[in-house]
Amino acid sequence: MYGLVDGNNFYVSCERVFQPRLENRPVVVLSNNDGAVVSRSAEAKQLGIPMGAPFFEVRELLRRHQGHALSSNYALYGDMSRRVMARLADHVPSVEVYSIDEAFLDLHGLTTFCGSLDTRARAIRRDVLACTGIPTCIGMAPTKTLAKVANRLAKKHPELGGVLRLDTASRRERALRALPVGDVWGVGRRYADKLAAHGIRTAWELSQVSEAWARKHMGGVVGWRLVQELLGQPCQGLLPSEDGTLARQSISCSRSFGQRLFLFEDIWGALTTYLSRAAEKLRAQGDQAHILTVFLSQDRYDTRVPPPYTRSATLTLPGGPTSNTLQLLSYARRLLAKLYEPGRQYVKAGVVLDGLEPPGRGQQLSLFGAADDIIIPPADTGRTHQLMHTLDTLNRRFGRGTVRAAATAVAGAQPAPWQGKAQHRSPAYTTRFDDMLIVR
């Protein structure tokens, strides 16, 4: 048996731990730059506020109902997530951290030592709530896909007490008949529309298709494995790594600007900030990148802007894979120069690092060499590795951004022109000494 634990309205729940005044009130958490709703309390959902709604459209509704809107506080959410995952690891043999608010649990063999799985799951929920303040729901089933289904239904039906186990054929059938096919883990909207065209609208109907049909219409063996998982036949296990997380297959960092930017150096300062953060994540998981992508976006809602609204440029690094921030910045500036057009106003930029692998493997050399407009920076050496290690150590000790590329520096005490809006951000209660709560 597998379990899936999901934090209820996770971002909102993290805020409520330190602000009890938000209990029983409509609360939403906003995306980067205070643009759209990314998390809603149950009370906000009851008001009809949809996920992804632009803040300006729901601001007045929240005001009328004494609601609150908060800017995203990822330092707080990340730390609270680590606390939740640590509590889960104390209860089960193995944990796969699937996202900031979700984790799969290995429940195999627990009934021998702990009795009823329902009783065990309720004990886990109580412990997580008591130690972190985060309410959760737990779905249990023979496969990870069915555990996802069970969790979704446990959240939708409060009378279940936050726990649902799909361990019999009759329970599985009732659950799958009640679940739209688009809500099945791994289907998505595109496949949901395709399945609907074939008359398949529920998860149960999907579970009844033949192997030949699944292979033909759902991506070969991947589609058939999904059907098997819905039938209770496990096709994938937990994938924990040493630190309880999964190494990313690609790393990205992007942000909307706090204001429209039109100067190259301002945009370059923003991109330098994002790429430095992505490279830091890359080194933290012990990998190097073969491929760098840079993208630049204009406002798609501006009728004066012709499509395409986003342009990107990708480069297979001619000097070989690297995690060196300075090397990556050298490549990125040339890619940005290809995308940037004077006179245009830009609202967002970002980077993606792909082709990740640990250092030390045989290096794949370029067949044709570097492009004429790409200058290959000096190769990684022991000294550059030490420089990056020192950079990361200083930033961990004294705070992120203590040592950074000069392009991110802004003259005077003015905020960076690309800095996003966060007018409603709560303090970083658990990761910053100045923001710690003081009990008097």
Tab-separated table of C-alpha atoms in Angstrom:
chain	number	residue	atom	x	y	z
A	1	MET	CA	0.000	0.000	0.000
A	2	TYR	CA	1.039	3.545	-0.755
A	3	GLY	CA	-0.098	6.737	0.915
A	4	LEU	CA	-0.230	10.260	-0.421
A	5	VAL	CA	-0.118	13.085	2.124
A	6	ASP	CA	-1.168	16.527	0.917
A	7	GLY	CA	-1.135	19.749	2.921
A	8	ASN	CA	-4.566	21.376	2.802
A	9	ASN	CA	-4.397	24.788	1.081
A	10	PHE	CA	-0.731	24.637	1.978
A	11	TYR	CA	0.393	28.237	1.492
A	12	VAL	CA	-2.629	29.566	3.366
A	13	SER	CA	-2.132	26.993	6.131
A	14	CYS	CA	1.505	28.093	6.564
A	15	GLU	CA	0.372	31.694	7.013
A	16	ARG	CA	-2.309	30.724	9.538
A	17	VAL	CA	0.204	28.921	11.751
A	18	PHE	CA	1.731	32.296	12.637
A	19	GLN	CA	-1.354	34.479	12.155
A	20	PRO	CA	-4.327	32.880	13.960
A	21	ARG	CA	-6.411	35.948	13.109
A	22	LEU	CA	-6.689	34.513	9.593
A	23	GLU	CA	-8.634	31.461	10.804
A	24	ASN	CA	-12.207	31.171	9.502
A	25	ARG	CA	-11.692	34.073	7.118
A	26	PRO	CA	-11.328	34.118	3.317
A	27	VAL	CA	-7.590	34.133	2.602
A	28	VAL	CA	-5.712	33.966	-0.688
A	29	VAL	CA	-1.995	33.824	-1.430
A	30	LEU	CA	-0.831	35.617	-4.569
A	31	SER	CA	1.711	34.652	-7.178
A	32	ASN	CA	4.992	36.413	-7.849
A	33	ASN	CA	4.446	40.146	-8.365
A	34	ASP	CA	1.058	39.923	-6.600
A	35	GLY	CA	-0.514	38.962	-9.896
A	36	ALA	CA	-2.878	36.016	-9.452
A	37	VAL	CA	-4.326	33.705	-6.807
A	38	VAL	CA	-2.228	30.552	-6.246
A	39	SER	CA	-3.679	29.292	-2.946
A	40	ARG	CA	-7.139	29.689	-1.386
A	41	SER	CA	-8.629	28.925	1.985
A	42	ALA	CA	-11.866	26.940	2.114
A	43	GLU	CA	-13.700	30.190	2.882
A	44	ALA	CA	-12.234	31.845	-0.236
A	45	LYS	CA	-13.311	28.877	-2.338
A	46	GLN	CA	-16.845	29.232	-0.983
A	47	LEU	CA	-16.872	32.821	-2.242
A	48	GLY	CA	-16.278	31.445	-5.735
A	49	ILE	CA	-12.719	32.743	-6.117
A	50	PRO	CA	-11.103	30.516	-8.755
A	51	MET	CA	-7.490	29.403	-8.811
A	52	GLY	CA	-5.433	31.699	-11.006
A	53	ALA	CA	-7.853	34.622	-10.768
A	54	PRO	CA	-6.143	38.015	-11.255
A	55	PHE	CA	-5.921	39.803	-7.926
A	56	PHE	CA	-7.528	42.988	-9.210
A	57	GLU	CA	-10.676	40.994	-10.034
A	58	VAL	CA	-11.150	39.598	-6.509
A	59	ARG	CA	-9.767	42.443	-4.386
A	60	GLU	CA	-13.173	44.062	-3.778
A	61	LEU	CA	-14.868	40.699	-3.060
A	62	LEU	CA	-12.285	39.954	-0.373
A	63	ARG	CA	-12.697	43.402	1.141
A	64	ARG	CA	-16.484	43.007	1.429
A	65	HIS	CA	-16.075	39.703	3.285
A	66	GLN	CA	-13.237	40.841	5.588
A	67	GLY	CA	-10.824	38.626	3.678
A	68	HIS	CA	-7.065	38.869	3.326
A	69	ALA	CA	-4.626	38.665	0.413
A	70	LEU	CA	-0.987	37.790	1.096
A	71	SER	CA	2.074	37.875	-1.126
A	72	SER	CA	3.938	34.590	-1.617
A	73	ASN	CA	6.483	33.903	1.111
A	74	TYR	CA	8.499	30.999	-0.304
A	75	ALA	CA	11.123	31.095	2.441
A	76	LEU	CA	8.394	30.346	4.973
A	77	TYR	CA	6.629	27.747	2.829
A	78	GLY	CA	9.845	25.883	2.026
A	79	ASP	CA	10.859	25.678	5.666
A	80	MET	CA	7.397	24.545	6.779
A	81	SER	CA	7.482	21.891	4.042
A	82	ARG	CA	10.770	20.533	5.383
A	83	ARG	CA	9.232	20.293	8.850
A	84	VAL	CA	6.217	18.395	7.554
A	85	MET	CA	8.387	15.959	5.579
A	86	ALA	CA	10.586	15.356	8.618
A	87	ARG	CA	7.535	14.382	10.687
A	88	LEU	CA	6.340	12.006	7.973
A	89	ALA	CA	9.746	10.316	7.815
A	90	ASP	CA	9.396	9.391	11.501
A	91	HIS	CA	6.283	7.312	10.807
A	92	VAL	CA	7.010	5.234	7.707
A	93	PRO	CA	9.949	3.295	6.217
A	94	SER	CA	10.321	5.544	3.164
A	95	VAL	CA	9.080	8.903	1.853
A	96	GLU	CA	9.107	10.352	-1.659
A	97	VAL	CA	8.801	14.134	-1.544
A	98	TYR	CA	6.698	14.822	-4.622
A	99	SER	CA	6.224	18.588	-4.257
A	100	ILE	CA	6.369	21.304	-1.628
A	101	ASP	CA	3.072	20.101	-0.126
A	102	GLU	CA	2.828	16.442	-1.221
A	103	ALA	CA	4.647	13.249	-0.320
A	104	PHE	CA	4.159	9.574	-1.095
A	105	LEU	CA	4.536	7.145	1.812
A	106	ASP	CA	5.624	3.515	1.780
A	107	LEU	CA	2.983	1.700	3.880
A	108	HIS	CA	3.973	-1.858	3.002
A	109	GLY	CA	4.101	-4.155	6.017
A	110	LEU	CA	2.928	-1.563	8.539
A	111	THR	CA	-0.219	-3.500	9.449
A	112	THR	CA	1.970	-6.226	10.976
A	113	PHE	CA	3.375	-3.774	13.519
A	114	CYS	CA	0.860	-0.928	13.670
A	115	GLY	CA	-2.537	-2.542	13.096
A	116	SER	CA	-5.155	-0.712	11.029
A	117	LEU	CA	-3.794	1.597	8.330
A	118	ASP	CA	-6.702	3.968	8.928
A	119	THR	CA	-5.697	4.288	12.575
A	120	ARG	CA	-2.076	4.817	11.571
A	121	ALA	CA	-2.988	7.471	9.008
A	122	ARG	CA	-5.064	9.387	11.532
A	123	ALA	CA	-2.165	9.271	13.989
A	124	ILE	CA	0.143	10.695	11.304
A	125	ARG	CA	-2.291	13.534	10.615
A	126	ARG	CA	-2.552	14.361	14.317
A	127	ASP	CA	1.216	14.350	14.750
A	128	VAL	CA	1.861	16.593	11.727
A	129	LEU	CA	-0.828	19.017	12.880
A	130	ALA	CA	0.476	19.097	16.452
A	131	CYS	CA	4.136	19.558	15.479
A	132	THR	CA	3.780	21.905	12.497
A	133	GLY	CA	0.254	23.306	12.565
A	134	ILE	CA	-0.399	22.114	8.999
A	135	PRO	CA	-3.663	20.194	8.351
A	136	THR	CA	-3.347	17.323	5.891
A	137	CYS	CA	-5.327	14.637	4.087
A	138	ILE	CA	-4.065	11.109	3.410
A	139	GLY	CA	-5.141	8.810	0.601
A	140	MET	CA	-4.108	5.134	0.649
A	141	ALA	CA	-4.238	2.564	-2.129
A	142	PRO	CA	-2.249	-0.282	-3.767
A	143	THR	CA	-0.806	2.118	-6.389
A	144	LYS	CA	0.460	5.678	-6.394
A	145	THR	CA	-2.147	6.743	-8.963
A	146	LEU	CA	-4.982	5.379	-6.825
A	147	ALA	CA	-3.457	6.983	-3.736
A	148	LYS	CA	-3.741	10.306	-5.583
A	149	VAL	CA	-7.391	9.549	-6.290
A	150	ALA	CA	-8.023	8.656	-2.648
A	151	ASN	CA	-6.373	11.843	-1.455
A	152	ARG	CA	-8.429	14.015	-3.791
A	153	LEU	CA	-11.674	12.466	-2.553
A	154	ALA	CA	-10.597	12.726	1.094
A	155	LYS	CA	-10.137	16.485	0.607
A	156	LYS	CA	-13.505	16.885	-1.106
A	157	HIS	CA	-15.483	15.002	1.545
A	158	PRO	CA	-14.870	16.345	5.092
A	159	GLU	CA	-17.042	13.575	6.552
A	160	LEU	CA	-14.197	11.132	5.817
A	161	GLY	CA	-12.040	12.828	8.437
A	162	GLY	CA	-9.157	13.454	6.031
A	163	VAL	CA	-8.400	9.763	5.406
A	164	LEU	CA	-9.557	7.429	2.633
A	165	ARG	CA	-8.332	3.931	1.806
A	166	LEU	CA	-9.086	2.296	-1.564
A	167	ASP	CA	-8.101	-1.290	-0.856
A	168	THR	CA	-11.064	-3.219	-2.295
A	169	ALA	CA	-12.486	-3.503	-5.802
A	170	SER	CA	-15.838	-2.009	-4.739
A	171	ARG	CA	-14.223	1.030	-3.095
A	172	ARG	CA	-11.986	1.530	-6.099
A	173	GLU	CA	-14.922	1.387	-8.521
A	174	ARG	CA	-17.002	3.898	-6.534
A	175	ALA	CA	-14.056	6.288	-6.371
A	176	LEU	CA	-13.185	6.048	-10.061
A	177	ARG	CA	-16.799	6.493	-11.151
A	178	ALA	CA	-16.926	9.753	-9.165
A	179	LEU	CA	-13.677	11.134	-10.603
A	180	PRO	CA	-13.573	13.082	-13.907
A	181	VAL	CA	-10.917	11.672	-16.201
A	182	GLY	CA	-9.156	15.038	-16.320
A	183	ASP	CA	-8.448	14.747	-12.596
A	184	VAL	CA	-6.477	11.512	-12.982
A	185	TRP	CA	-2.793	11.976	-12.168
A	186	GLY	CA	-0.895	12.067	-15.468
A	187	VAL	CA	-3.822	12.774	-17.818
A	188	GLY	CA	-3.942	16.575	-18.074
A	189	ARG	CA	-6.269	18.787	-20.067
A	190	ARG	CA	-5.025	17.853	-23.535
A	191	TYR	CA	-5.491	14.145	-22.980
A	192	ALA	CA	-8.787	14.757	-21.154
A	193	ASP	CA	-10.205	16.452	-24.262
A	194	LYS	CA	-8.924	13.628	-26.429
A	195	LEU	CA	-10.442	10.990	-24.149
A	196	ALA	CA	-13.750	12.863	-24.013
A	197	ALA	CA	-13.872	12.741	-27.811
A	198	HIS	CA	-13.757	8.957	-27.466
A	199	GLY	CA	-16.569	8.975	-24.897
A	200	ILE	CA	-14.296	8.486	-21.870
A	201	ARG	CA	-15.247	11.011	-19.201
A	202	THR	CA	-14.573	9.291	-15.888
A	203	ALA	CA	-11.580	7.536	-14.400
A	204	TRP	CA	-13.617	4.328	-14.272
A	205	GLU	CA	-14.260	4.396	-18.020
A	206	LEU	CA	-10.546	4.928	-18.591
A	207	SER	CA	-9.705	1.924	-16.414
A	208	GLN	CA	-11.850	-0.302	-18.655
A	209	VAL	CA	-10.066	0.344	-21.965
A	210	SER	CA	-8.054	-2.428	-23.588
A	211	GLU	CA	-4.277	-2.592	-23.652
A	212	ALA	CA	-4.247	-2.093	-27.416
A	213	TRP	CA	-6.423	1.020	-27.159
A	214	ALA	CA	-4.305	2.514	-24.384
A	215	ARG	CA	-1.092	1.934	-26.289
A	216	LYS	CA	-2.530	3.437	-29.461
A	217	HIS	CA	-4.174	6.543	-27.993
A	218	MET	CA	-2.252	7.272	-24.784
A	219	GLY	CA	1.425	7.231	-25.649
A	220	GLY	CA	2.265	3.548	-25.788
A	221	VAL	CA	3.404	1.704	-22.701
A	222	VAL	CA	3.080	4.831	-20.520
A	223	GLY	CA	-0.667	4.954	-21.152
A	224	TRP	CA	-1.102	1.253	-20.471
A	225	ARG	CA	0.776	1.551	-17.192
A	226	LEU	CA	-1.591	4.338	-16.152
A	227	VAL	CA	-4.568	2.066	-16.840
A	228	GLN	CA	-2.913	-0.739	-14.869
A	229	GLU	CA	-2.379	1.583	-11.915
A	230	LEU	CA	-6.082	2.493	-11.971
A	231	LEU	CA	-6.838	-1.243	-11.853
A	232	GLY	CA	-4.718	-1.614	-8.727
A	233	GLN	CA	-1.600	-3.080	-10.369
A	234	PRO	CA	1.463	-1.069	-9.229
A	235	CYS	CA	3.738	-0.006	-12.089
A	236	GLN	CA	5.868	2.516	-10.214
A	237	GLY	CA	7.397	2.572	-6.759
A	238	LEU	CA	8.752	5.245	-4.486
A	239	LEU	CA	11.805	7.116	-5.702
A	240	PRO	CA	13.510	8.540	-2.615
A	241	SER	CA	17.067	9.845	-2.732
A	242	GLU	CA	19.492	10.227	0.134
A	243	ASP	CA	18.077	13.557	1.275
A	244	GLY	CA	14.461	12.515	0.791
A	245	THR	CA	13.972	14.494	-2.416
A	246	LEU	CA	14.195	13.796	-6.118
A	247	ALA	CA	16.944	15.318	-8.220
A	248	ARG	CA	15.447	17.651	-10.793
A	249	GLN	CA	15.703	16.725	-14.463
A	250	SER	CA	15.783	20.407	-15.357
A	251	ILE	CA	16.089	23.600	-13.344
A	252	SER	CA	14.368	26.859	-14.161
A	253	CYS	CA	14.030	30.276	-12.599
A	254	SER	CA	11.785	33.023	-13.948
A	255	ARG	CA	9.944	36.029	-12.574
A	256	SER	CA	7.604	38.764	-13.706
A	257	PHE	CA	9.168	42.194	-13.354
A	258	GLY	CA	7.769	44.703	-10.882
A	259	GLN	CA	7.509	47.160	-13.782
A	260	ARG	CA	7.928	47.038	-17.530
A	261	LEU	CA	11.574	47.113	-18.554
A	262	PHE	CA	12.987	48.384	-21.829
A	263	LEU	CA	16.702	48.911	-21.104
A	264	PHE	CA	19.036	46.013	-21.911
A	265	GLU	CA	21.106	46.411	-18.740
A	266	ASP	CA	18.021	46.340	-16.504
A	267	ILE	CA	16.822	43.139	-18.143
A	268	TRP	CA	20.332	41.711	-17.923
A	269	GLY	CA	20.404	42.474	-14.200
A	270	ALA	CA	17.164	40.528	-13.747
A	271	LEU	CA	18.379	37.611	-15.846
A	272	THR	CA	21.666	37.537	-13.931
A	273	THR	CA	19.707	37.238	-10.686
A	274	TYR	CA	17.603	34.356	-12.011
A	275	LEU	CA	20.499	32.462	-13.575
A	276	SER	CA	22.599	32.833	-10.414
A	277	ARG	CA	19.766	31.259	-8.423
A	278	ALA	CA	19.346	28.430	-10.942
A	279	ALA	CA	23.090	27.697	-10.892
A	280	GLU	CA	23.005	27.632	-7.086
A	281	LYS	CA	20.245	24.995	-7.214
A	282	LEU	CA	22.231	23.069	-9.826
A	283	ARG	CA	25.306	22.883	-7.597
A	284	ALA	CA	23.194	21.994	-4.560
A	285	GLN	CA	22.097	18.757	-6.230
A	286	GLY	CA	25.608	18.013	-7.483
A	287	ASP	CA	24.953	18.310	-11.215
A	288	GLN	CA	26.171	20.211	-14.252
A	289	ALA	CA	24.114	21.430	-17.221
A	290	HIS	CA	24.658	20.776	-20.932
A	291	ILE	CA	21.905	23.080	-22.252
A	292	LEU	CA	20.939	26.668	-21.436
A	293	THR	CA	17.696	28.347	-22.502
A	294	VAL	CA	16.910	32.034	-22.046
A	295	PHE	CA	13.445	33.489	-22.663
A	296	LEU	CA	12.030	36.990	-22.686
A	297	SER	CA	8.329	37.930	-22.584
A	298	GLN	CA	6.192	40.923	-23.474
A	299	ASP	CA	2.684	41.630	-22.176
A	300	ARG	CA	0.284	39.296	-23.953
A	301	TYR	CA	-2.664	41.442	-22.832
A	302	ASP	CA	-1.306	44.558	-24.525
A	303	THR	CA	-3.200	44.893	-27.818
A	304	ARG	CA	-0.317	46.900	-29.278
A	305	VAL	CA	2.071	43.964	-28.935
A	306	PRO	CA	2.025	41.510	-31.856
A	307	PRO	CA	2.659	37.813	-31.171
A	308	PRO	CA	4.783	35.936	-30.387
A	309	TYR	CA	4.730	37.357	-26.878
A	310	THR	CA	7.583	35.153	-25.671
A	311	ARG	CA	10.818	34.476	-27.513
A	312	SER	CA	13.515	32.049	-26.432
A	313	ALA	CA	17.026	31.016	-27.430
A	314	THR	CA	18.690	27.703	-26.560
A	315	LEU	CA	22.351	26.764	-26.585
A	316	THR	CA	24.128	23.456	-26.099
A	317	LEU	CA	27.111	24.670	-24.129
A	318	PRO	CA	30.129	24.454	-26.464
A	319	GLY	CA	32.588	24.341	-23.591
A	320	GLY	CA	30.953	21.254	-22.098
A	321	PRO	CA	28.668	20.887	-19.071
A	322	THR	CA	29.155	23.293	-16.198
A	323	SER	CA	27.626	24.570	-12.984
A	324	ASN	CA	29.858	27.631	-12.879
A	325	THR	CA	27.744	30.764	-12.552
A	326	LEU	CA	30.281	32.955	-14.340
A	327	GLN	CA	30.504	30.624	-17.340
A	328	LEU	CA	26.735	30.360	-17.585
A	329	LEU	CA	26.376	34.143	-17.417
A	330	SER	CA	28.857	34.532	-20.266
A	331	TYR	CA	26.675	32.333	-22.492
A	332	ALA	CA	23.398	33.855	-21.268
A	333	ARG	CA	24.373	37.435	-22.130
A	334	ARG	CA	24.915	36.461	-25.756
A	335	LEU	CA	21.578	34.649	-25.889
A	336	LEU	CA	19.816	37.651	-24.386
A	337	ALA	CA	21.438	39.916	-26.992
A	338	LYS	CA	19.792	37.789	-29.693
A	339	LEU	CA	16.335	38.142	-28.110
A	340	TYR	CA	16.378	41.772	-27.014
A	341	GLU	CA	14.904	44.413	-29.326
A	342	PRO	CA	15.411	48.091	-28.452
A	343	GLY	CA	12.217	50.029	-27.923
A	344	ARG	CA	10.141	47.068	-26.769
A	345	GLN	CA	8.844	46.732	-23.215
A	346	TYR	CA	9.321	43.426	-21.429
A	347	VAL	CA	7.441	42.044	-18.439
A	348	LYS	CA	9.168	38.729	-17.679
A	349	ALA	CA	12.394	36.803	-18.221
A	350	GLY	CA	13.768	33.447	-17.195
A	351	VAL	CA	16.308	30.694	-17.691
A	352	VAL	CA	16.146	26.897	-17.954
A	353	LEU	CA	19.057	24.503	-17.395
A	354	ASP	CA	18.714	21.098	-19.070
A	355	GLY	CA	20.803	18.035	-19.822
A	356	LEU	CA	21.761	17.636	-16.175
A	357	GLU	CA	24.337	15.067	-15.086
A	358	PRO	CA	26.897	14.637	-12.320
A	359	PRO	CA	30.436	15.882	-13.057
A	360	GLY	CA	33.116	13.412	-14.053
A	361	ARG	CA	31.315	11.575	-16.831
A	362	GLY	CA	32.813	11.434	-20.285
A	363	GLN	CA	32.325	14.820	-21.899
A	364	GLN	CA	30.315	14.970	-25.120
A	365	LEU	CA	32.246	17.245	-27.476
A	366	SER	CA	30.637	19.389	-30.155
A	367	LEU	CA	30.922	17.948	-33.676
A	368	PHE	CA	31.145	21.345	-35.373
A	369	GLY	CA	32.615	23.502	-32.612
A	370	ALA	CA	31.185	26.699	-31.211
A	371	ALA	CA	29.112	29.157	-33.174
A	372	ASP	CA	30.963	32.204	-34.449
A	373	ASP	CA	29.229	34.566	-32.001
A	374	ILE	CA	29.806	32.380	-28.943
A	375	ILE	CA	33.044	32.798	-27.053
A	376	ILE	CA	33.862	29.751	-24.972
A	377	PRO	CA	34.793	30.782	-21.430
A	378	PRO	CA	37.736	29.100	-19.710
A	379	ALA	CA	36.996	25.511	-18.741
A	380	ASP	CA	36.121	24.531	-15.190
A	381	THR	CA	39.194	24.007	-13.057
A	382	GLY	CA	39.859	23.211	-9.443
A	383	ARG	CA	40.116	26.953	-8.734
A	384	THR	CA	36.734	27.761	-10.328
A	385	HIS	CA	35.100	24.891	-8.447
A	386	GLN	CA	36.556	26.236	-5.226
A	387	LEU	CA	35.316	29.723	-6.108
A	388	MET	CA	31.741	28.453	-6.546
A	389	HIS	CA	31.985	26.444	-3.321
A	390	THR	CA	33.144	29.551	-1.456
A	391	LEU	CA	30.371	31.614	-3.036
A	392	ASP	CA	27.698	29.143	-1.908
A	393	THR	CA	29.198	28.845	1.568
A	394	LEU	CA	29.192	32.604	2.115
A	395	ASN	CA	25.634	32.975	0.866
A	396	ARG	CA	24.418	30.142	3.077
A	397	ARG	CA	26.112	31.636	6.110
A	398	PHE	CA	25.328	35.310	5.645
A	399	GLY	CA	22.170	35.163	3.536
A	400	ARG	CA	21.351	34.654	-0.122
A	401	GLY	CA	22.746	37.382	-2.350
A	402	THR	CA	25.488	38.456	0.058
A	403	VAL	CA	28.030	37.742	-2.693
A	404	ARG	CA	26.631	38.077	-6.183
A	405	ALA	CA	27.401	39.111	-9.732
A	406	ALA	CA	27.977	42.833	-10.218
A	407	ALA	CA	25.201	43.060	-12.815
A	408	THR	CA	22.607	42.570	-10.057
A	409	ALA	CA	23.856	45.582	-8.067
A	410	VAL	CA	21.783	48.763	-8.101
A	411	ALA	CA	23.219	52.181	-7.304
A	412	GLY	CA	22.090	53.776	-4.064
A	413	ALA	CA	19.414	52.325	-1.828
A	414	GLN	CA	16.807	52.043	-4.575
A	415	PRO	CA	15.177	48.634	-5.166
A	416	ALA	CA	16.127	46.850	-8.347
A	417	PRO	CA	13.855	47.909	-11.226
A	418	TRP	CA	12.967	44.275	-11.903
A	419	GLN	CA	12.120	43.498	-8.287
A	420	GLY	CA	8.597	42.105	-8.103
A	421	LYS	CA	5.803	43.556	-6.024
A	422	ALA	CA	5.172	41.889	-2.668
A	423	GLN	CA	3.102	44.472	-0.835
A	424	HIS	CA	1.366	41.905	1.378
A	425	ARG	CA	4.218	39.537	2.287
A	426	SER	CA	4.319	38.195	5.829
A	427	PRO	CA	7.600	37.931	7.767
A	428	ALA	CA	9.928	34.949	7.327
A	429	TYR	CA	9.069	33.694	10.798
A	430	THR	CA	11.235	30.572	10.757
A	431	THR	CA	14.271	31.516	8.666
A	432	ARG	CA	15.157	35.087	9.642
A	433	PHE	CA	16.128	36.113	13.159
A	434	ASP	CA	14.671	39.609	12.808
A	435	ASP	CA	11.276	38.093	11.889
A	436	MET	CA	11.021	35.586	14.737
A	437	LEU	CA	7.941	35.880	16.914
A	438	ILE	CA	8.664	37.118	20.427
A	439	VAL	CA	6.420	36.067	23.305
A	440	ARG	CA	6.301	38.631	26.096
